mmCIF file with all atom_site columns, C-alpha atoms in Angstrom:
data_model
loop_
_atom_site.group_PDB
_atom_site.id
_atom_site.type_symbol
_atom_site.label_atom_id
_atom_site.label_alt_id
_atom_site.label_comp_id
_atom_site.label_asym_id
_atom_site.label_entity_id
_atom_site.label_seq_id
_atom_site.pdbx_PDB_ins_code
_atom_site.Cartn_x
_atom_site.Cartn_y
_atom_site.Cartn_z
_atom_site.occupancy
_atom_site.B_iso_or_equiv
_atom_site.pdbx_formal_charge
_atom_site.auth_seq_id
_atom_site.auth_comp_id
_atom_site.auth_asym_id
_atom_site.auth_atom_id
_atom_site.pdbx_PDB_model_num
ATOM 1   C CA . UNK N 1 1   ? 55.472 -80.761 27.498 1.00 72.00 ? 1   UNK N CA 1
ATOM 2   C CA . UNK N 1 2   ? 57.472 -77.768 28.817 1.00 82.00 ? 2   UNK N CA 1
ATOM 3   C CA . UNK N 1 3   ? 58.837 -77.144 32.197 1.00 82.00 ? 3   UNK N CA 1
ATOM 4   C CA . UNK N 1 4   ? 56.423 -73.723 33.081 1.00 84.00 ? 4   UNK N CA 1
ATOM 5   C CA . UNK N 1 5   ? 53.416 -75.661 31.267 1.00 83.00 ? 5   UNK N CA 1
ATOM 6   C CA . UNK N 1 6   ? 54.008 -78.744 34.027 1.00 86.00 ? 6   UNK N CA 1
ATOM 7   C CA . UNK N 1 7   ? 54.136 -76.323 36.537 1.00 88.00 ? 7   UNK N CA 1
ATOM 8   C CA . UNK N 1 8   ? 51.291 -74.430 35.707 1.00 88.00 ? 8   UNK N CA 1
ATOM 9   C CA . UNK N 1 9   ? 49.413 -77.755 35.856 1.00 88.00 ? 9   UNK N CA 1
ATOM 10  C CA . UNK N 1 10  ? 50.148 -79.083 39.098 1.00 89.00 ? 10  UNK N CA 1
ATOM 11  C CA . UNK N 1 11  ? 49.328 -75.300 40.879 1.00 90.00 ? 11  UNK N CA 1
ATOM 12  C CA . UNK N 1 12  ? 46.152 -75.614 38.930 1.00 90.00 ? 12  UNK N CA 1
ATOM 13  C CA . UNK N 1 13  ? 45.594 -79.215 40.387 1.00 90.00 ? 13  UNK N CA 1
ATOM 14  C CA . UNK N 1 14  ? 46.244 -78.393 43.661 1.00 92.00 ? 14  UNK N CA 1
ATOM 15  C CA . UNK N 1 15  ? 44.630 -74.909 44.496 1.00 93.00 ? 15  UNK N CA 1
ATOM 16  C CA . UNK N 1 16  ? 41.847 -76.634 42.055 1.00 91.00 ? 16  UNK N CA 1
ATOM 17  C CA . UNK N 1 17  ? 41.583 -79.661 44.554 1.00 91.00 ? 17  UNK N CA 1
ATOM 18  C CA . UNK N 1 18  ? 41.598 -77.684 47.618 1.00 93.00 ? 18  UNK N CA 1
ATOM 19  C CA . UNK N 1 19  ? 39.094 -75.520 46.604 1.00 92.00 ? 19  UNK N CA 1
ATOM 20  C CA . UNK N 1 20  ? 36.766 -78.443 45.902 1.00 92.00 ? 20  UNK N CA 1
ATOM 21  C CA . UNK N 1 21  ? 37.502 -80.420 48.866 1.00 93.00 ? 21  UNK N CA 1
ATOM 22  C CA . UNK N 1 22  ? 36.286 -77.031 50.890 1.00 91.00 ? 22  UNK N CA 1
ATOM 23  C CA . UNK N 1 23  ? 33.517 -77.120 48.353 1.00 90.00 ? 23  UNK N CA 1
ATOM 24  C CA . UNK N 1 24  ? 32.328 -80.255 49.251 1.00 89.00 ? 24  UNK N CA 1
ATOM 25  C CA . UNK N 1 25  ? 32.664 -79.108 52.705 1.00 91.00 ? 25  UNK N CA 1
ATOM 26  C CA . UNK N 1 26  ? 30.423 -76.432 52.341 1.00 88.00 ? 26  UNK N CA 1
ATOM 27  C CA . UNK N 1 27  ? 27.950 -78.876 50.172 1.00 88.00 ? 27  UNK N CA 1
ATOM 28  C CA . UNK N 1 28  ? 27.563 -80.916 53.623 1.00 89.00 ? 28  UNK N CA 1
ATOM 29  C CA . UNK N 1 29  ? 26.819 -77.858 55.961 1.00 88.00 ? 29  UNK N CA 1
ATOM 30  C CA . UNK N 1 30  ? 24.490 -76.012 53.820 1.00 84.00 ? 30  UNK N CA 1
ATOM 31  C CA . UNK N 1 31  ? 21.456 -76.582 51.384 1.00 83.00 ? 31  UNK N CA 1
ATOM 32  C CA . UNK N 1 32  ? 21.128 -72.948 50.108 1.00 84.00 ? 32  UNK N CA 1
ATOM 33  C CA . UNK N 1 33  ? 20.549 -73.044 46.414 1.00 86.00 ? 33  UNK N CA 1
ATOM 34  C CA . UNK N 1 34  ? 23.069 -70.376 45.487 1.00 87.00 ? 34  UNK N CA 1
ATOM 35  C CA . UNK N 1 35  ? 25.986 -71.704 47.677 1.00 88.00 ? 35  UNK N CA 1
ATOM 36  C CA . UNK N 1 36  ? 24.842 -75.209 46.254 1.00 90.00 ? 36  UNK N CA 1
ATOM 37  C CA . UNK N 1 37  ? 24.893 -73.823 42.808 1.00 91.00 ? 37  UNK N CA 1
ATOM 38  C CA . UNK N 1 38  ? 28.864 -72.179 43.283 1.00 91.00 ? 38  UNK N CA 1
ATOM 39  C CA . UNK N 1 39  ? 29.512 -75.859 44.874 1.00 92.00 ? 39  UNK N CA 1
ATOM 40  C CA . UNK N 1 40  ? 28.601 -77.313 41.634 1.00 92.00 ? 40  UNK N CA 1
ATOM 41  C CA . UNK N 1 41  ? 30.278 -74.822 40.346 1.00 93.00 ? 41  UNK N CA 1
ATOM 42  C CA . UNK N 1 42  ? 33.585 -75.438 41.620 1.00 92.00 ? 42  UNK N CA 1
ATOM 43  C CA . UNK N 1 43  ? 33.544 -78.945 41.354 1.00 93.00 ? 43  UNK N CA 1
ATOM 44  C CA . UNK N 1 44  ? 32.966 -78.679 37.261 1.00 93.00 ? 44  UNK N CA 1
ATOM 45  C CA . UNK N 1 45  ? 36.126 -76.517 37.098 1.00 92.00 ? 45  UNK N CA 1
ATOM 46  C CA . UNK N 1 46  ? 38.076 -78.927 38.686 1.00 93.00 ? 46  UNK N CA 1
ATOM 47  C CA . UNK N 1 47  ? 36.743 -81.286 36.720 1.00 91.00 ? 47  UNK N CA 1
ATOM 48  C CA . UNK N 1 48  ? 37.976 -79.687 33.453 1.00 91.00 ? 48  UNK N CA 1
ATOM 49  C CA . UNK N 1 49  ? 41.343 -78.894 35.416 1.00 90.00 ? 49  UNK N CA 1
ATOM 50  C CA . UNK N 1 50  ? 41.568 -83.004 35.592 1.00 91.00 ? 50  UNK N CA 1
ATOM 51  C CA . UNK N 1 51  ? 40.544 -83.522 32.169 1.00 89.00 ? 51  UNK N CA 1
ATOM 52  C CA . UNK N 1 52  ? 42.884 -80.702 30.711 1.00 87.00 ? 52  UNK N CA 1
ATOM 53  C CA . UNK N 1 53  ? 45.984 -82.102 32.852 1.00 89.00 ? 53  UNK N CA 1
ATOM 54  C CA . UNK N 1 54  ? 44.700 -85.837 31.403 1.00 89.00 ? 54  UNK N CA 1
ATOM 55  C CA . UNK N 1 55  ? 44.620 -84.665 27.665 1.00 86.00 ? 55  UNK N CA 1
ATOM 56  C CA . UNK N 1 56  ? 48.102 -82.779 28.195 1.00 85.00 ? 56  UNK N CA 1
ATOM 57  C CA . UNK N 1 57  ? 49.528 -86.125 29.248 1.00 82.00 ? 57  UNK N CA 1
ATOM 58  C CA . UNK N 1 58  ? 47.963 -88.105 26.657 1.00 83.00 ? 58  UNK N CA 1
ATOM 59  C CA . UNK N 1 59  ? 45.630 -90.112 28.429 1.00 85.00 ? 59  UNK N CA 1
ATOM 60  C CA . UNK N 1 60  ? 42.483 -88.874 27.171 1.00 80.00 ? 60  UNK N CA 1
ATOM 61  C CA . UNK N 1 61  ? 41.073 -87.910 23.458 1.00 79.00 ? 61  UNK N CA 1
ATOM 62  C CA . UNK N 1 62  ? 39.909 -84.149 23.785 1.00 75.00 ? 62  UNK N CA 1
ATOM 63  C CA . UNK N 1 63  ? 38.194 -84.702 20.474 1.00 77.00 ? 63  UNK N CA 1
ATOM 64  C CA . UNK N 1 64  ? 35.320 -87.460 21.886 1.00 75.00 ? 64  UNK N CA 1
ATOM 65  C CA . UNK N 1 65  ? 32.338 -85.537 20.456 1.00 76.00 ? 65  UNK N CA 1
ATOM 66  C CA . UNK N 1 66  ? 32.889 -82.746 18.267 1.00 76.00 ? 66  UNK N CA 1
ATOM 67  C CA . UNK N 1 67  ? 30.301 -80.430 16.433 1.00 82.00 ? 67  UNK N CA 1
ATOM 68  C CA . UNK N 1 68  ? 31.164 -77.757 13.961 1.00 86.00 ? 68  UNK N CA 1
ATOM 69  C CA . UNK N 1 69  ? 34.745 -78.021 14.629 1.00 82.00 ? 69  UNK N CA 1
ATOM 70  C CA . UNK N 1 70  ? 34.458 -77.861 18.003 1.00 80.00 ? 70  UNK N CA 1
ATOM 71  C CA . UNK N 1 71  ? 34.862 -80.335 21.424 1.00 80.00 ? 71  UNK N CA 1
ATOM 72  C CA . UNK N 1 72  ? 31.734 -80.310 23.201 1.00 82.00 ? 72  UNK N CA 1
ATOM 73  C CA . UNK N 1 73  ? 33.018 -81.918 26.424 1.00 82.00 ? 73  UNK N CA 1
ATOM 74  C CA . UNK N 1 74  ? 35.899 -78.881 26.300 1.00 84.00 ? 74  UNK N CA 1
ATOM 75  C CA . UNK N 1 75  ? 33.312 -76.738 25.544 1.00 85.00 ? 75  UNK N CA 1
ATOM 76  C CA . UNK N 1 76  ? 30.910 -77.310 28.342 1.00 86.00 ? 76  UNK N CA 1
ATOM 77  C CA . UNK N 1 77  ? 33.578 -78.009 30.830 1.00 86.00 ? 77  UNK N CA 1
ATOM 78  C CA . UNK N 1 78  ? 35.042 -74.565 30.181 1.00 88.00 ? 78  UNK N CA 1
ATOM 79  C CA . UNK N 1 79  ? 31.718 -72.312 30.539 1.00 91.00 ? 79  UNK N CA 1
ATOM 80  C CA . UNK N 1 80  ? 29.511 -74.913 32.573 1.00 92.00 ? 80  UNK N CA 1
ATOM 81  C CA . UNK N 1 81  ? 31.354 -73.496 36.233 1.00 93.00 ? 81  UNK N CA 1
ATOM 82  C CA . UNK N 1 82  ? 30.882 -69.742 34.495 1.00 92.00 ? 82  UNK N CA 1
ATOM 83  C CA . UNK N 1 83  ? 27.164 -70.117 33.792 1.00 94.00 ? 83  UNK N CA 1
ATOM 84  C CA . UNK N 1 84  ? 26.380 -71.965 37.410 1.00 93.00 ? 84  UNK N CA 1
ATOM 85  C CA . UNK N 1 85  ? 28.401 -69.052 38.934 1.00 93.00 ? 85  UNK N CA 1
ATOM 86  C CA . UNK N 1 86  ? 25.852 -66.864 37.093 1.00 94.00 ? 86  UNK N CA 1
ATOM 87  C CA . UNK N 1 87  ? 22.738 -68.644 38.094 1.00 93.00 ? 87  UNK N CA 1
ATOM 88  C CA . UNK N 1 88  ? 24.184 -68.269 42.343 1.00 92.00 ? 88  UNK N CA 1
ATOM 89  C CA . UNK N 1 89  ? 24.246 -64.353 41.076 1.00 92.00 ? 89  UNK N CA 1
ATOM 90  C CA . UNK N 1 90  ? 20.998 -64.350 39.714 1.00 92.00 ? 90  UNK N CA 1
ATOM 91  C CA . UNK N 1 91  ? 19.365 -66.322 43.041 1.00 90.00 ? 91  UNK N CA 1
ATOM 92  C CA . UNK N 1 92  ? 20.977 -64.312 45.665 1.00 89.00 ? 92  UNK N CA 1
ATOM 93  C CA . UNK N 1 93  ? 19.845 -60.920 43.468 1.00 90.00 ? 93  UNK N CA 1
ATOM 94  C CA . UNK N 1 94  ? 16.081 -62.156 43.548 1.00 88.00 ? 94  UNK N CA 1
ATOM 95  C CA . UNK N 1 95  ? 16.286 -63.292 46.830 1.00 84.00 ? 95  UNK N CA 1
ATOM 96  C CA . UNK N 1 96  ? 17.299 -60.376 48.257 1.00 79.00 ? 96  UNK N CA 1
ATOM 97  C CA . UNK N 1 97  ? 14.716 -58.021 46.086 1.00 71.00 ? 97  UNK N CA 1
ATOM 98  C CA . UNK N 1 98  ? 13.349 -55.357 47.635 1.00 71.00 ? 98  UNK N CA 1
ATOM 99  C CA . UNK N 1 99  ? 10.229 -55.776 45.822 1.00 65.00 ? 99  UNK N CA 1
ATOM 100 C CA . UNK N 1 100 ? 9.154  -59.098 46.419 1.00 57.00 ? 100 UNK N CA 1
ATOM 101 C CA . UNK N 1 101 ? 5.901  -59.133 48.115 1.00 52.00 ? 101 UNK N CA 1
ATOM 102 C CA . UNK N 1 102 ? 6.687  -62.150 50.750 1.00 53.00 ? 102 UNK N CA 1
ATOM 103 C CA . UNK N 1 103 ? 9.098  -60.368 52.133 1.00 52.00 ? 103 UNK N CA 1
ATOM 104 C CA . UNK N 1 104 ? 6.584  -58.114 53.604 1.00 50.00 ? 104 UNK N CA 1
ATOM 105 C CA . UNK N 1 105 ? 4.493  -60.885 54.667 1.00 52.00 ? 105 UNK N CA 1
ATOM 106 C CA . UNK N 1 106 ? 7.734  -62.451 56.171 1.00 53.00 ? 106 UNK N CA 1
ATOM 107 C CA . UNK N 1 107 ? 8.564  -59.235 58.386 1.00 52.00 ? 107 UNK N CA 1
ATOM 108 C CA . UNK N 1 108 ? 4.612  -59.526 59.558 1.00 49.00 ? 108 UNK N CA 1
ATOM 109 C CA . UNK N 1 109 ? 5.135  -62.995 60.552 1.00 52.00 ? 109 UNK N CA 1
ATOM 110 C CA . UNK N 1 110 ? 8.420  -62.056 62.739 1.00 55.00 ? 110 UNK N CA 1
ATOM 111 C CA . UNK N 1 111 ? 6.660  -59.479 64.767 1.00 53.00 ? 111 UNK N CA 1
ATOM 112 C CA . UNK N 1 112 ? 4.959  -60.157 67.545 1.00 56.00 ? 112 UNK N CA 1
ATOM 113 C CA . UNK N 1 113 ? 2.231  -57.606 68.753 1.00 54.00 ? 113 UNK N CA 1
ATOM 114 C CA . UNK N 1 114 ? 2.022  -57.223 71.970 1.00 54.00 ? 114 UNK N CA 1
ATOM 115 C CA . UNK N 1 115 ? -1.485 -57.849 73.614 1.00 57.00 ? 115 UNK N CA 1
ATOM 116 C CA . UNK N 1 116 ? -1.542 -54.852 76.409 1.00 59.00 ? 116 UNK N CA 1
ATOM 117 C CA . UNK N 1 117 ? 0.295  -52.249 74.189 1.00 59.00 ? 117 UNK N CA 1
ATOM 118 C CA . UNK N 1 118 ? -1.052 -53.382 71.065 1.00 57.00 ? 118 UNK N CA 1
ATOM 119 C CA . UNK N 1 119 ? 2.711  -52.622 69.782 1.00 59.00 ? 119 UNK N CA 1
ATOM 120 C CA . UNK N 1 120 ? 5.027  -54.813 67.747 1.00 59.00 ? 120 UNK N CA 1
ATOM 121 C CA . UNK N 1 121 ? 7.891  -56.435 68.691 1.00 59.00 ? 121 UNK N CA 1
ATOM 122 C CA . UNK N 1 122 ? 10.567 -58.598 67.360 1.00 59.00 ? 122 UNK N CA 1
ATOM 123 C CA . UNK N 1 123 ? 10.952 -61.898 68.787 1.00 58.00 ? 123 UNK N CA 1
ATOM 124 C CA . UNK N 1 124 ? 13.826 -62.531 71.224 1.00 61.00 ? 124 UNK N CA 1
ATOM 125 C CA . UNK N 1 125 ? 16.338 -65.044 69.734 1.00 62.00 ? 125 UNK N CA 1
ATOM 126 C CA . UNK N 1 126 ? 17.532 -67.511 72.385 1.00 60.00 ? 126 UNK N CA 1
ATOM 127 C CA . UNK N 1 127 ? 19.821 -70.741 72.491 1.00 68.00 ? 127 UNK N CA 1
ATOM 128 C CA . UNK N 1 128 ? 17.911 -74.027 72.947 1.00 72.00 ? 128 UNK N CA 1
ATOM 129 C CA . UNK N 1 129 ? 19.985 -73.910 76.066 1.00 77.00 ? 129 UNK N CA 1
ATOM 130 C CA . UNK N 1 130 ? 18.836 -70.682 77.608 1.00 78.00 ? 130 UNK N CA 1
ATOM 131 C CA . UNK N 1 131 ? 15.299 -71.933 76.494 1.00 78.00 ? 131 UNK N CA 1
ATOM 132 C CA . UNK N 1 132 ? 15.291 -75.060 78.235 1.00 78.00 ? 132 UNK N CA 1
ATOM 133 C CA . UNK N 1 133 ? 16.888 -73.543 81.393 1.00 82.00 ? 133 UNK N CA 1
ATOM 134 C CA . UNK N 1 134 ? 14.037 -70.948 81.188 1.00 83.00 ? 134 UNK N CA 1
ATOM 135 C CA . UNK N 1 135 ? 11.702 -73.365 80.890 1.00 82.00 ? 135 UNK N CA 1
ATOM 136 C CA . UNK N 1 136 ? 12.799 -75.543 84.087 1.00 84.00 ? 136 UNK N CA 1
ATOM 137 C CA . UNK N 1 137 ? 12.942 -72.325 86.083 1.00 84.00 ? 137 UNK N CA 1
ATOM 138 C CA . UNK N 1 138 ? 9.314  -71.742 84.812 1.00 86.00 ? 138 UNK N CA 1
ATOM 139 C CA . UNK N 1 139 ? 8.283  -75.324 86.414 1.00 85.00 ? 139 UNK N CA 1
ATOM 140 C CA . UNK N 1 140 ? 9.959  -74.800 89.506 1.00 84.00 ? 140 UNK N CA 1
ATOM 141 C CA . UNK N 1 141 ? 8.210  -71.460 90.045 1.00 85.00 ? 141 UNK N CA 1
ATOM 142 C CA . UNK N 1 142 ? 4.595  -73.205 89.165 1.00 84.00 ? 142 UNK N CA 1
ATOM 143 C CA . UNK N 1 143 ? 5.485  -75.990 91.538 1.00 82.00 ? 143 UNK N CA 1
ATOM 144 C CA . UNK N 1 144 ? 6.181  -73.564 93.914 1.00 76.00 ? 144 UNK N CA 1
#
């Protein structure tokens, strides 16, 4: 094994590792499918990064399963990240449609009409917080 092609395999391994540990980091704070899907993602490339840096040092066969000439565990490890990456694509593109017919019922169920008016209006967003310390001032007032 050359110099450059040790080198080139430890930067691998250890932007690869980072990148997975902040992966996994993301996998605990969210449960969106596309994120979830780039997780996965992220963790098969470093995956193949491992296996790669094992084969180059001898420790593993690269050659386990092979059809038509071909490694299937290189083969999947190589694309697998590629086509998951795809997938987060494709689910963020439908999900953000501007044809899909929930979302119109979604933007009916965030308005709120207004029952003097008759007009809509969106909902006010508010910390639990705020909310609680509205609702105690609400109490003391009805005591009151």
């Amino acid at each position: 094994m050359t110099p450059d092609s040790m080198v080139m395999i430890l930067a691998r391994l250890i932007f690869g590792s980072i990148a997975t540990f902040l992966a996994i980091i993301v996998w605990s704070k969210t449960r969106d499918v596309a994120w979830m899907l780039v997780v996965v993602g992220t963790i098969i490339a470093y995956g193949e990064t491992v296996f790669n840096a094992l084969a180059a040092f001898g420790l593993t066969k690269t050659d386990v399963l092979v059809v038509w000439g071909v490694s299937v565990v290189r083969l999947v490890l190589v694309n697998l990240p590629a086509l998951l990456y795809a997938l987060a694509f494709v689910v963020v593109i439908v999900r953000r449609s501007p044809r899909r017919s929930s979302q119109a019922s979604s933007v009916r169920s965030t308005l709120r009409i207004d029952e003097d008016s008759g007009a809509a209006e969106k909902p006010k967003r508010r910390g639990k917080r705020r909310k609680a310390r509205e609702t105690e001032v609400q109490a003391a007032q009805a005591e009151q």
